[in-house]
Short mmCIF file of C-alpha atoms in Angstrom, two decimals:
data_model
loop_
_atom_site.label_atom_id
_atom_site.label_comp_id
_atom_site.label_asym_id
_atom_site.label_seq_id
_atom_site.Cartn_x
_atom_site.Cartn_y
_atom_site.Cartn_z
CA MET A 1 0.00 0.00 0.00
CA THR A 2 1.16 3.51 -0.72
CA TYR A 3 0.37 6.69 1.09
CA GLU A 4 1.19 10.36 0.96
CA ILE A 5 1.41 12.75 3.87
CA GLU A 6 0.64 16.47 3.68
CA ARG A 7 0.91 19.00 6.50
CA PRO A 8 -1.60 21.82 5.89
CA SER A 9 -0.72 23.18 9.34
CA PRO A 10 1.82 22.13 12.02
CA CYS A 11 -0.82 20.17 13.91
CA LEU A 12 -2.84 18.77 11.03
CA VAL A 13 -1.86 15.82 8.86
CA ARG A 14 -3.64 14.90 5.63
CA LEU A 15 -3.22 11.25 4.70
CA LYS A 16 -3.88 10.07 1.15
CA ALA A 17 -3.64 6.36 0.50
CA ALA A 18 -4.35 3.86 -2.26
CA ILE A 19 -4.62 0.20 -1.34
CA PRO A 20 -4.15 -2.28 -4.20
CA ALA A 21 -6.96 -4.66 -5.08
CA ALA A 22 -5.06 -7.75 -3.89
CA GLU A 23 -4.51 -6.32 -0.41
CA ALA A 24 -8.09 -5.08 -0.15
CA GLU A 25 -9.35 -8.51 -1.26
CA ARG A 26 -7.16 -10.25 1.31
CA VAL A 27 -8.60 -8.12 4.11
CA ARG A 28 -12.15 -8.57 2.80
CA ARG A 29 -11.73 -12.34 2.79
CA GLN A 30 -10.33 -12.26 6.29
CA VAL A 31 -13.27 -10.21 7.51
CA THR A 32 -15.76 -12.51 5.77
CA ARG A 33 -14.08 -15.54 7.30
CA GLU A 34 -14.38 -14.01 10.75
CA PHE A 35 -18.05 -13.24 10.16
CA ALA A 36 -18.64 -16.79 8.92
CA GLU A 37 -16.94 -18.22 11.98
CA SER A 38 -18.94 -16.19 14.42
CA THR A 39 -22.45 -16.01 12.95
CA ALA A 40 -25.24 -18.56 13.04
CA LEU A 41 -27.61 -18.41 10.07
CA PRO A 42 -30.94 -20.27 9.99
CA GLY A 43 -30.35 -23.80 8.69
CA PHE A 44 -26.64 -23.74 9.59
CA ARG A 45 -24.76 -24.40 12.79
CA ARG A 46 -22.55 -21.57 14.04
CA GLY A 47 -19.53 -21.24 11.80
CA LYS A 48 -20.87 -23.70 9.21
CA ALA A 49 -22.56 -21.25 6.84
CA PRO A 50 -20.78 -21.08 3.46
CA MET A 51 -18.65 -18.00 2.82
CA PRO A 52 -20.58 -16.79 -0.26
CA LEU A 53 -23.81 -16.88 1.73
CA VAL A 54 -22.24 -14.95 4.60
CA ALA A 55 -20.68 -12.49 2.16
CA LYS A 56 -24.06 -11.71 0.62
CA ARG A 57 -25.99 -11.70 3.86
CA PHE A 58 -23.58 -9.32 5.63
CA ALA A 59 -22.37 -7.42 2.57
CA GLN A 60 -22.74 -3.96 4.14
CA GLU A 61 -21.18 -4.91 7.47
CA ILE A 62 -18.27 -6.68 5.79
CA LYS A 63 -17.66 -3.68 3.56
CA SER A 64 -17.62 -1.27 6.50
CA GLU A 65 -15.36 -3.51 8.56
CA THR A 66 -12.98 -4.01 5.62
CA GLU A 67 -12.77 -0.26 5.03
CA GLU A 68 -12.14 0.37 8.71
CA ARG A 69 -9.34 -2.21 8.84
CA LEU A 70 -7.71 -0.85 5.71
CA LEU A 71 -7.89 2.71 7.05
CA ARG A 72 -6.51 1.63 10.40
CA ALA A 73 -3.67 -0.34 8.79
CA VAL A 74 -2.54 2.58 6.63
CA TRP A 75 -2.96 5.04 9.46
CA ASP A 76 -0.95 2.91 11.90
CA GLU A 77 1.79 2.45 9.35
CA ALA A 78 1.95 6.16 8.54
CA VAL A 79 2.02 7.13 12.23
CA ALA A 80 4.77 4.61 13.01
CA THR A 81 6.88 5.42 9.96
CA GLU A 82 6.59 9.19 10.23
CA LYS A 83 6.90 9.07 14.05
CA LEU A 84 3.78 11.17 14.54
CA GLN A 85 2.28 11.87 17.94
CA VAL A 86 -1.44 11.49 17.27
CA ALA A 87 -3.76 13.91 19.06
CA GLY A 88 -7.12 12.92 17.63
CA PRO A 89 -9.06 10.40 15.57
CA LEU A 90 -8.72 9.98 11.82
CA GLY A 91 -11.49 11.87 10.05
CA VAL A 92 -12.20 10.44 6.59
CA VAL A 93 -12.65 13.19 4.02
CA GLU A 94 -13.15 10.91 1.04
CA ALA A 95 -13.18 7.12 0.57
CA ARG A 96 -13.99 5.16 -2.57
CA TRP A 97 -13.65 1.70 -4.03
CA GLN A 98 -11.89 1.76 -7.37
CA ASP A 99 -13.01 -0.18 -10.45
CA GLY A 100 -10.25 -2.77 -10.16
CA GLY A 101 -11.18 -3.55 -6.55
CA GLY A 102 -8.62 -1.26 -4.94
CA PHE A 103 -9.53 1.15 -2.15
CA ALA A 104 -8.46 4.79 -1.90
CA PHE A 105 -9.11 7.35 0.77
CA THR A 106 -8.14 10.77 2.06
CA GLY A 107 -8.28 11.46 5.77
CA GLU A 108 -7.16 14.09 8.21
CA PHE A 109 -6.04 13.85 11.81
CA GLU A 110 -4.48 16.11 14.38
CA VAL A 111 -1.03 15.57 15.80
CA TYR A 112 1.02 17.19 18.50
CA PRO A 113 3.62 19.53 17.01
CA GLN A 114 7.20 18.44 16.56
CA VAL A 115 9.18 20.00 19.36
CA THR A 116 12.87 20.70 19.18
CA LEU A 117 14.12 21.78 22.54
CA PRO A 118 17.09 24.08 22.92
CA PRO A 119 20.01 22.60 24.90
CA VAL A 120 19.29 22.65 28.62
CA SER A 121 22.87 23.76 29.24
CA GLY A 122 22.01 27.09 27.60
CA PHE A 123 19.39 27.94 30.21
CA ALA A 124 20.46 30.96 32.26
CA PRO A 125 18.32 31.15 35.41
CA PRO A 126 17.19 34.64 36.40
CA GLU A 127 18.61 36.16 39.56
CA PHE A 128 16.41 35.64 42.56
CA ALA A 129 17.48 36.73 46.05
CA ILE A 130 16.17 34.50 48.78
CA GLU A 131 17.61 36.46 51.70
CA PRO A 132 14.79 38.62 53.15
CA SER A 133 15.54 42.32 53.67
CA GLU A 134 15.22 44.03 57.04
CA GLU A 135 12.08 45.83 55.82
CA GLU A 136 10.48 42.53 54.90
CA VAL A 137 11.31 41.06 58.31
CA GLU A 138 9.86 44.13 60.05
CA ALA A 139 6.71 44.00 57.91
CA PHE A 140 6.34 40.31 58.72
CA LEU A 141 6.70 40.96 62.46
CA LYS A 142 4.21 43.81 62.25
CA GLY A 143 1.74 41.51 60.54
CA LEU A 144 2.38 38.93 63.24
CA ALA A 145 1.64 41.49 65.94
CA GLU A 146 -1.55 42.54 64.09
CA ARG A 147 -2.75 38.96 64.20
CA GLN A 148 -2.12 38.88 67.95
CA ALA A 149 -4.11 42.07 68.51
CA SER A 150 -6.98 42.12 71.04
CA TRP A 151 -10.14 44.24 71.22
CA GLN A 152 -10.35 46.12 74.50
CA GLY A 153 -13.51 47.79 75.75
CA VAL A 154 -13.63 51.61 75.82
CA GLU A 155 -15.66 53.01 78.69
CA ASP A 156 -15.45 56.78 78.26
CA GLY A 157 -14.39 57.28 74.68
CA ARG A 158 -16.36 58.21 71.58
CA ALA A 159 -16.86 56.05 68.50
CA GLU A 160 -14.19 56.72 65.90
CA ASP A 161 -12.91 54.98 62.79
CA GLY A 162 -11.23 51.67 63.45
CA MET A 163 -13.29 50.94 66.58
CA LEU A 164 -15.54 47.93 66.93
CA VAL A 165 -19.09 49.15 67.59
CA GLU A 166 -21.70 47.01 69.35
CA ALA A 167 -25.14 48.53 68.83
CA GLU A 168 -28.81 47.72 69.15
CA VAL A 169 -30.61 48.44 65.91
CA GLU A 170 -34.32 48.95 65.31
CA GLY A 171 -35.54 49.54 61.80
CA GLU A 172 -38.88 50.65 60.46
CA PHE A 173 -40.45 51.80 57.23
CA PRO A 174 -42.11 55.16 57.94
CA GLN A 175 -43.99 55.15 54.62
CA GLY A 176 -44.83 51.45 54.74
CA GLY A 177 -43.45 48.83 52.43
CA GLY A 178 -42.05 46.49 55.08
CA ASP A 179 -42.32 45.18 58.61
CA PRO A 180 -40.27 46.72 61.44
CA PHE A 181 -37.23 44.75 62.48
CA ARG A 182 -34.88 44.68 65.46
CA GLU A 183 -31.38 43.42 66.05
CA GLU A 184 -30.27 43.05 69.65
CA LEU A 185 -26.53 43.26 68.99
CA ALA A 186 -25.09 44.36 65.68
CA VAL A 187 -21.30 44.40 65.61
CA PHE A 188 -19.33 46.27 62.95
CA ARG A 189 -16.01 48.01 62.51
CA LEU A 190 -16.45 51.72 62.02
CA GLY A 191 -15.01 53.12 58.82
CA SER A 192 -14.62 49.73 57.18
CA GLY A 193 -17.76 49.97 55.02
CA GLU A 194 -19.34 46.94 56.66
CA VAL A 195 -22.60 48.92 57.19
CA TYR A 196 -24.35 51.73 55.27
CA PRO A 197 -22.42 55.06 55.31
CA GLU A 198 -25.51 56.78 56.80
CA ILE A 199 -25.29 54.45 59.81
CA GLU A 200 -21.54 55.00 60.17
CA GLU A 201 -22.07 58.77 60.01
CA ALA A 202 -24.79 58.65 62.67
CA VAL A 203 -22.77 56.51 65.02
CA ARG A 204 -19.48 58.37 64.71
CA GLY A 205 -18.74 60.43 67.88
CA LEU A 206 -21.30 58.65 70.08
CA GLY A 207 -20.35 57.18 73.44
CA ILE A 208 -21.79 54.11 75.18
CA GLY A 209 -25.55 54.59 75.67
CA GLY A 210 -25.66 57.21 72.92
CA GLU A 211 -28.58 57.07 70.47
CA ALA A 212 -28.87 58.14 66.86
CA VAL A 213 -31.18 57.77 63.90
CA ALA A 214 -30.03 57.07 60.35
CA ARG A 215 -32.21 57.21 57.28
CA ARG A 216 -31.65 55.54 53.97
CA ASP A 217 -33.66 54.76 50.85
CA VAL A 218 -33.33 51.09 50.10
CA THR A 219 -34.34 49.01 47.11
CA ARG A 220 -36.45 46.03 48.02
CA GLN A 221 -35.48 42.77 46.34
CA GLY A 222 -37.43 42.09 43.16
CA GLU A 223 -39.17 45.50 43.21
CA GLU A 224 -38.58 48.73 41.38
CA GLY A 225 -38.10 52.07 43.17
CA THR A 226 -36.94 52.65 46.73
CA VAL A 227 -38.52 52.88 50.16
CA PRO A 228 -37.15 54.94 53.07
CA VAL A 229 -35.94 53.04 56.13
CA GLU A 230 -35.27 54.56 59.52
CA TYR A 231 -32.59 52.92 61.68
CA LYS A 232 -32.66 53.72 65.41
CA LEU A 233 -29.26 52.91 66.89
CA ARG A 234 -28.21 52.67 70.52
CA ILE A 235 -24.55 52.09 71.31
CA LYS A 236 -24.06 49.23 73.75
CA GLY A 237 -20.32 48.93 73.61
CA LEU A 238 -17.17 50.24 71.97
CA ARG A 239 -13.90 48.36 71.53
CA ARG A 240 -10.50 49.56 70.40
CA LYS A 241 -7.94 47.34 68.71
CA VAL A 242 -4.78 46.99 70.75
CA VAL A 243 -1.82 45.73 68.76
CA PRO A 244 1.01 44.41 70.94
CA ASP A 245 4.47 45.89 70.54
CA VAL A 246 7.03 43.87 68.64
CA ASP A 247 9.19 42.97 71.60
CA ASP A 248 10.32 40.13 73.80
CA ALA A 249 6.81 39.80 75.24
CA LEU A 250 5.38 39.13 71.77
CA ALA A 251 8.08 36.52 71.20
CA ALA A 252 7.17 34.87 74.48
CA GLN A 253 3.47 35.03 73.56
CA MET A 254 4.30 33.29 70.28
CA GLY A 255 6.25 30.62 72.16
CA VAL A 256 9.59 31.54 70.56
CA GLU A 257 12.73 31.26 72.65
CA GLY A 258 15.44 33.93 72.57
CA GLY A 259 13.20 36.98 72.84
CA LEU A 260 12.82 39.48 70.00
CA GLU A 261 16.04 38.36 68.34
CA GLY A 262 14.81 34.78 68.32
CA LEU A 263 11.55 35.96 66.79
CA ARG A 264 13.44 37.90 64.13
CA LYS A 265 15.51 34.84 63.36
CA LYS A 266 12.41 32.71 63.08
CA ALA A 267 10.70 35.29 60.85
CA ARG A 268 13.76 35.45 58.62
CA GLU A 269 13.75 31.66 58.27
CA VAL A 270 10.03 31.57 57.42
CA LEU A 271 10.50 34.30 54.84
CA ARG A 272 13.54 32.53 53.38
CA GLN A 273 11.56 29.31 52.94
CA ALA A 274 8.72 31.21 51.25
CA LYS A 275 11.21 32.91 48.95
CA LYS A 276 12.79 29.58 48.07
CA ARG A 277 9.42 28.32 46.93
CA GLU A 278 8.87 31.52 44.97
CA ARG A 279 12.32 31.17 43.42
CA PHE A 280 11.65 27.61 42.33
CA LYS A 281 8.36 28.72 40.80
CA ALA A 282 10.02 31.66 39.01
CA LEU A 283 12.83 29.44 37.71
CA ARG A 284 10.34 26.83 36.53
CA GLU A 285 8.44 29.51 34.62
CA ALA A 286 11.70 30.83 33.15
CA LEU A 287 12.72 27.29 32.13
CA VAL A 288 9.42 26.65 30.36
CA LYS A 289 9.72 30.01 28.62
CA TYR A 290 13.27 29.17 27.54
CA LEU A 291 12.24 25.74 26.24
CA GLY A 292 9.31 27.21 24.35
CA GLY A 293 11.48 29.71 22.49
CA GLU A 294 10.18 32.89 20.91
CA GLN A 295 7.20 31.55 18.97
CA PRO A 296 4.25 30.09 20.86
CA LEU A 297 4.01 26.36 20.24
CA PRO A 298 1.05 25.49 17.98
CA LEU A 299 -1.48 23.12 19.55
CA PRO A 300 -4.04 20.69 18.08
CA LYS A 301 -7.36 22.55 18.00
CA ARG A 302 -9.54 19.64 19.03
CA VAL A 303 -7.40 18.85 22.05
CA VAL A 304 -7.56 22.47 23.23
CA GLU A 305 -11.34 22.51 22.75
CA GLU A 306 -11.80 19.27 24.64
CA GLU A 307 -9.53 20.32 27.49
CA THR A 308 -11.28 23.72 27.68
CA ARG A 309 -14.63 21.95 27.92
CA LYS A 310 -13.35 19.78 30.74
CA ALA A 311 -11.86 22.81 32.52
CA ALA A 312 -15.18 24.66 32.19
CA VAL A 313 -17.05 21.71 33.70
CA ARG A 314 -14.58 21.53 36.61
CA TYR A 315 -14.85 25.30 37.17
CA ALA A 316 -18.66 25.19 37.08
CA GLU A 317 -18.73 22.30 39.53
CA SER A 318 -16.42 24.10 41.94
CA LEU A 319 -18.56 27.27 41.74
CA HIS A 320 -21.71 25.23 42.25
CA ARG A 321 -20.20 23.68 45.38
CA GLN A 322 -19.61 27.21 46.69
CA GLY A 323 -23.27 28.03 46.12
CA VAL A 324 -22.82 30.16 42.98
CA ASN A 325 -25.57 29.98 40.37
CA VAL A 326 -23.48 28.98 37.34
CA GLU A 327 -26.28 29.76 34.90
CA GLU A 328 -25.90 33.45 35.67
CA LEU A 329 -22.25 33.48 34.60
CA ASN A 330 -21.28 34.94 31.23
CA TRP A 331 -19.72 31.83 29.69
CA GLN A 332 -19.23 33.56 26.33
CA GLU A 333 -16.93 36.04 28.01
CA LEU A 334 -15.26 33.40 30.15
CA ALA A 335 -14.54 30.89 27.38
CA PRO A 336 -11.60 32.72 25.67
CA LYS A 337 -9.90 33.28 29.02
CA LEU A 338 -10.36 29.66 29.94
CA GLU A 339 -9.09 28.54 26.54
CA ALA A 340 -5.98 30.73 26.85
CA SER A 341 -5.11 29.26 30.24
CA VAL A 342 -5.73 25.71 29.00
CA ALA A 343 -3.51 26.33 25.95
CA GLU A 344 -0.76 27.64 28.20
CA ARG A 345 -0.98 24.57 30.41
CA LEU A 346 -0.93 22.22 27.42
CA ARG A 347 2.11 23.98 25.96
CA GLU A 348 3.92 23.66 29.26
CA GLU A 349 3.04 19.97 29.54
CA LEU A 350 4.17 19.32 25.98
CA LEU A 351 7.51 21.02 26.49
CA LEU A 352 8.18 19.36 29.82
CA ASP A 353 7.17 15.95 28.44
CA HIS A 354 9.79 16.38 25.73
CA LEU A 355 12.29 17.52 28.32
CA ALA A 356 11.55 14.38 30.38
CA ASN A 357 12.02 12.24 27.26
CA GLN A 358 15.29 13.97 26.50
CA LEU A 359 16.55 13.48 30.05
CA GLY A 360 15.30 9.90 30.15
CA VAL A 361 13.20 10.50 33.25
CA ALA A 362 11.33 7.38 34.37
CA VAL A 363 8.55 6.97 36.91
CA SER A 364 8.00 3.54 38.40
CA ASP A 365 4.67 1.99 39.37
CA GLU A 366 5.76 2.24 43.01
CA ASP A 367 6.17 6.01 42.66
CA VAL A 368 2.66 6.33 41.26
CA ASP A 369 1.31 4.04 43.98
CA ALA A 370 2.94 6.20 46.65
CA VAL A 371 1.09 9.28 45.36
CA VAL A 372 -2.20 7.38 45.16
CA ARG A 373 -1.67 5.99 48.68
CA ARG A 374 -1.09 9.49 50.07
CA GLU A 375 -4.16 10.82 48.28
CA ALA A 376 -6.26 7.88 49.53
CA ARG A 377 -5.13 8.58 53.11
CA GLU A 378 -6.05 12.26 52.77
CA ARG A 379 -9.46 11.48 51.32
CA GLY A 380 -10.07 8.63 53.76
CA VAL A 381 -10.85 6.07 51.04
CA PRO A 382 -9.32 2.61 50.51
CA PHE A 383 -6.17 2.65 48.39
CA ALA A 384 -7.35 -0.14 46.06
CA GLU A 385 -10.67 1.59 45.41
CA LEU A 386 -9.02 4.91 44.55
CA LYS A 387 -6.41 3.22 42.36
CA GLY A 388 -9.10 1.27 40.50
CA ASN A 389 -11.14 4.40 39.87
CA LEU A 390 -8.08 6.32 38.71
CA ALA A 391 -7.07 3.49 36.38
CA LYS A 392 -10.52 3.55 34.78
CA SER A 393 -10.58 7.33 34.31
CA GLY A 394 -6.99 7.64 33.09
CA GLY A 395 -5.95 9.30 36.33
CA LEU A 396 -2.95 7.02 36.87
CA ALA A 397 -1.45 8.06 33.53
CA LYS A 398 -2.05 11.68 34.49
CA ILE A 399 -0.27 11.23 37.82
CA ARG A 400 2.63 9.49 36.05
CA GLY A 401 2.84 12.40 33.59
CA ILE A 402 2.86 15.00 36.37
CA LEU A 403 5.58 13.12 38.26
CA ARG A 404 7.71 12.79 35.13
CA ARG A 405 7.44 16.48 34.32
CA GLU A 406 8.20 17.59 37.87
CA ARG A 407 11.19 15.27 38.05
CA ALA A 408 12.51 16.63 34.77
CA VAL A 409 12.18 20.20 36.07
CA ALA A 410 13.86 19.27 39.34
CA GLN A 411 16.68 17.52 37.47
CA VAL A 412 17.42 20.70 35.53
CA LEU A 413 16.89 23.22 38.32
CA GLU A 414 18.41 21.51 41.34
CA PRO A 415 22.04 21.85 40.17
CA LEU A 416 21.36 25.52 39.45
CA LEU A 417 19.88 26.13 42.90
CA GLY A 418 22.93 24.77 44.69
CA GLU A 419 22.61 24.51 48.45
CA GLY A 420 19.92 27.22 48.55
CA MET B 1 -49.20 -25.31 -17.87
CA LYS B 2 -48.97 -23.79 -14.41
CA ASP B 3 -46.73 -20.83 -13.68
CA PRO B 4 -43.34 -22.25 -12.50
CA ARG B 5 -43.36 -19.69 -9.66
CA GLU B 6 -46.53 -21.28 -8.30
CA ILE B 7 -44.80 -24.66 -8.22
CA ILE B 8 -41.41 -23.64 -6.76
CA VAL B 9 -42.14 -21.87 -3.45
CA ARG B 10 -38.58 -21.23 -2.26
CA PRO B 11 -35.16 -22.83 -2.31
CA LEU B 12 -34.13 -24.55 0.94
CA ILE B 13 -30.65 -23.47 1.92
CA THR B 14 -29.26 -25.27 4.91
CA GLU B 15 -26.07 -27.02 5.86
CA LYS B 16 -27.46 -30.27 4.50
CA THR B 17 -28.67 -28.87 1.16
CA SER B 18 -25.43 -26.91 0.68
CA ALA B 19 -23.49 -30.14 1.09
CA LEU B 20 -25.81 -31.96 -1.31
CA GLN B 21 -25.39 -29.23 -3.89
CA GLU B 22 -21.63 -29.31 -3.63
CA GLN B 23 -21.27 -33.10 -3.59
CA ALA B 24 -24.10 -34.33 -5.81
CA ASN B 25 -25.35 -31.30 -7.74
CA VAL B 26 -28.73 -31.65 -6.04
CA LEU B 27 -30.92 -28.64 -5.32
CA CYS B 28 -33.61 -28.61 -2.70
CA PHE B 29 -36.89 -26.66 -2.86
CA GLU B 30 -40.13 -26.23 -1.04
CA VAL B 31 -42.74 -26.87 -3.71
CA ALA B 32 -46.51 -26.60 -4.03
CA PRO B 33 -48.17 -29.55 -2.20
CA GLU B 34 -50.12 -30.57 -5.32
CA ALA B 35 -47.14 -30.37 -7.72
CA ASN B 36 -45.90 -33.62 -9.26
CA LYS B 37 -42.38 -34.55 -10.29
CA ILE B 38 -42.90 -33.67 -13.93
CA GLU B 39 -44.21 -30.23 -13.10
CA ILE B 40 -41.33 -29.67 -10.70
CA ARG B 41 -38.75 -30.73 -13.32
CA GLN B 42 -40.28 -28.43 -15.92
CA ALA B 43 -40.56 -25.53 -13.48
CA VAL B 44 -36.91 -25.79 -12.44
CA GLU B 45 -35.76 -26.09 -16.03
CA ARG B 46 -37.76 -23.04 -17.06
CA LEU B 47 -36.94 -20.91 -14.03
CA PHE B 48 -33.21 -21.54 -13.88
CA GLY B 49 -32.38 -22.71 -17.40
CA VAL B 50 -30.75 -25.94 -16.28
CA LYS B 51 -31.13 -29.59 -17.30
CA VAL B 52 -32.74 -31.78 -14.60
CA VAL B 53 -31.89 -35.48 -14.37
CA SER B 54 -34.26 -36.60 -11.62
CA VAL B 55 -36.68 -35.35 -9.02
CA GLN B 56 -37.45 -36.89 -5.65
CA VAL B 57 -40.26 -35.55 -3.49
CA VAL B 58 -41.00 -35.82 0.19
CA ASN B 59 -44.24 -34.89 1.94
CA MET B 60 -43.39 -33.13 5.16
CA ARG B 61 -45.72 -33.20 8.13
CA GLY B 62 -46.43 -29.85 9.74
CA LYS B 63 -44.85 -29.52 13.15
CA LEU B 64 -46.83 -29.41 16.36
CA ARG B 65 -47.15 -25.90 17.69
CA ARG B 66 -48.44 -25.12 21.14
CA TYR B 67 -49.64 -21.70 22.32
CA GLY B 68 -50.31 -22.11 26.01
CA ARG B 69 -53.30 -24.37 26.40
CA PHE B 70 -54.00 -24.41 22.65
CA SER B 71 -52.10 -26.73 20.39
CA GLY B 72 -52.19 -27.25 16.63
CA PHE B 73 -50.08 -28.10 13.62
CA ARG B 74 -48.21 -26.03 11.09
CA PRO B 75 -49.42 -26.82 7.55
CA ASP B 76 -48.03 -29.87 5.77
CA TRP B 77 -45.69 -29.06 2.89
CA ARG B 78 -43.79 -30.73 0.10
CA LYS B 79 -40.05 -30.85 -0.44
CA ALA B 80 -38.32 -31.70 -3.71
CA TYR B 81 -34.72 -32.81 -4.29
CA VAL B 82 -33.78 -31.97 -7.87
CA ARG B 83 -30.68 -33.57 -9.36
CA LEU B 84 -29.09 -31.51 -12.11
CA ALA B 85 -27.33 -32.98 -15.10
CA PRO B 86 -23.54 -33.28 -14.70
CA GLY B 87 -21.83 -30.04 -15.68
CA GLU B 88 -24.91 -27.88 -15.01
CA LYS B 89 -24.17 -24.90 -12.80
CA ALA B 90 -26.45 -24.46 -9.85
CA PRO B 91 -28.26 -21.10 -9.67
CA GLU B 92 -27.24 -18.54 -7.06
CA PHE B 93 -29.99 -18.37 -4.44
CA PHE B 94 -28.24 -16.57 -1.72
CA GLU B 95 -29.66 -13.16 -2.45
CA LYS B 96 -33.09 -14.47 -1.57
CA VAL B 97 -32.03 -16.00 1.72
#
């Protein structure tokens, strides 16, 4: 059999093939024989019906099966010979039986692009300082102190921005349109926008026991126009945030030995670890960018579409779990963004897969099992059940792929990171 | 003379008749119950354009059929074995199967 390959685009292959009559006849006979062996016709025991009878009785089925086998044979040969990485099924554009009994067809299928990676030795990692500056340490300690802050009651003071206000609220609709309501203890932080500005304005400057009235026109849900609401407020308590000083006492409160210096040391170490993670992430991004070169890698359209669809489903499910009505989302607007992020992920995977191939990175079944075992423990499900489900859904192959890629990245980056 | 298509009802194609055809050049038909050997020979010769050497007929009893509490018989029918002259090519029936 002879075939021709055309590449209309980097990810699309057009396959034209002509199968000689003798080969087509051989396959047709084989198919007919298999039909004859497996079918039971009236008057004949299974497998005893004569071939001509079977050939006429199942003419259409035999023809389809023969065509499929011929297509598959040529396709497999072309893929193996040309070393193509198939990304989608073969779509038949044209297929016809020739007068002499030969079979010819034209089909198209998508492939992953051919990737030629630049030498890894040429990768120059960007500079990334992991030693935190004094300002960063101070900011970290300040944040730490903020988190240790307490709210202390204010007996004589007046409500001002930043204070926590505890108030009794009574609301009514002077012109009708709603039932009066009452809240025994409403707590809000003044100046933070947690309540209406009219309420904040009314409360500001009041002491404990002080009363005020705030008015606001509100829109009732599902109705047009507004109705005025009158809020009667009575201050029941005021609290001021007290942030502890960054000193030995704070260190002791945090359970750190060595006083303030010990706390500083600890903060520096935490920041250094965070920066190391950031550095690895930045270097990984730089490596992928370097491997990808200047031009964005072309991707098979159908794969991107399918992956985008899956990503959209996952996103919708996660939003639904959070109680968001997914039908109200503008999917038309969201789709291009989703597609761009999927394409970026696919490009990264493709490049890193090639890198792993180039480096000869291997992942054993035990490595995959270890990941599945850890996941099973976290989810609280039996290991065998999770592994079985993953095997069915292709999850094991995905885990293996992720491990391979991450090992390839680590293999390149770890020598560059040195002891840091 | 009767219409040959009224005499020959259908060819019988089974494992047994296929073997007979291959080994002895004998065709097998369901024929009209009132048809005689001469009519069968003439009908086959006219329908398929072949030379017939001999005809053997068998009267087949209808099988017992039971539908719950009711039982009855399928109609009786007549089968003919038609031997073709040596060298005659048997007609292709398979399209009608």
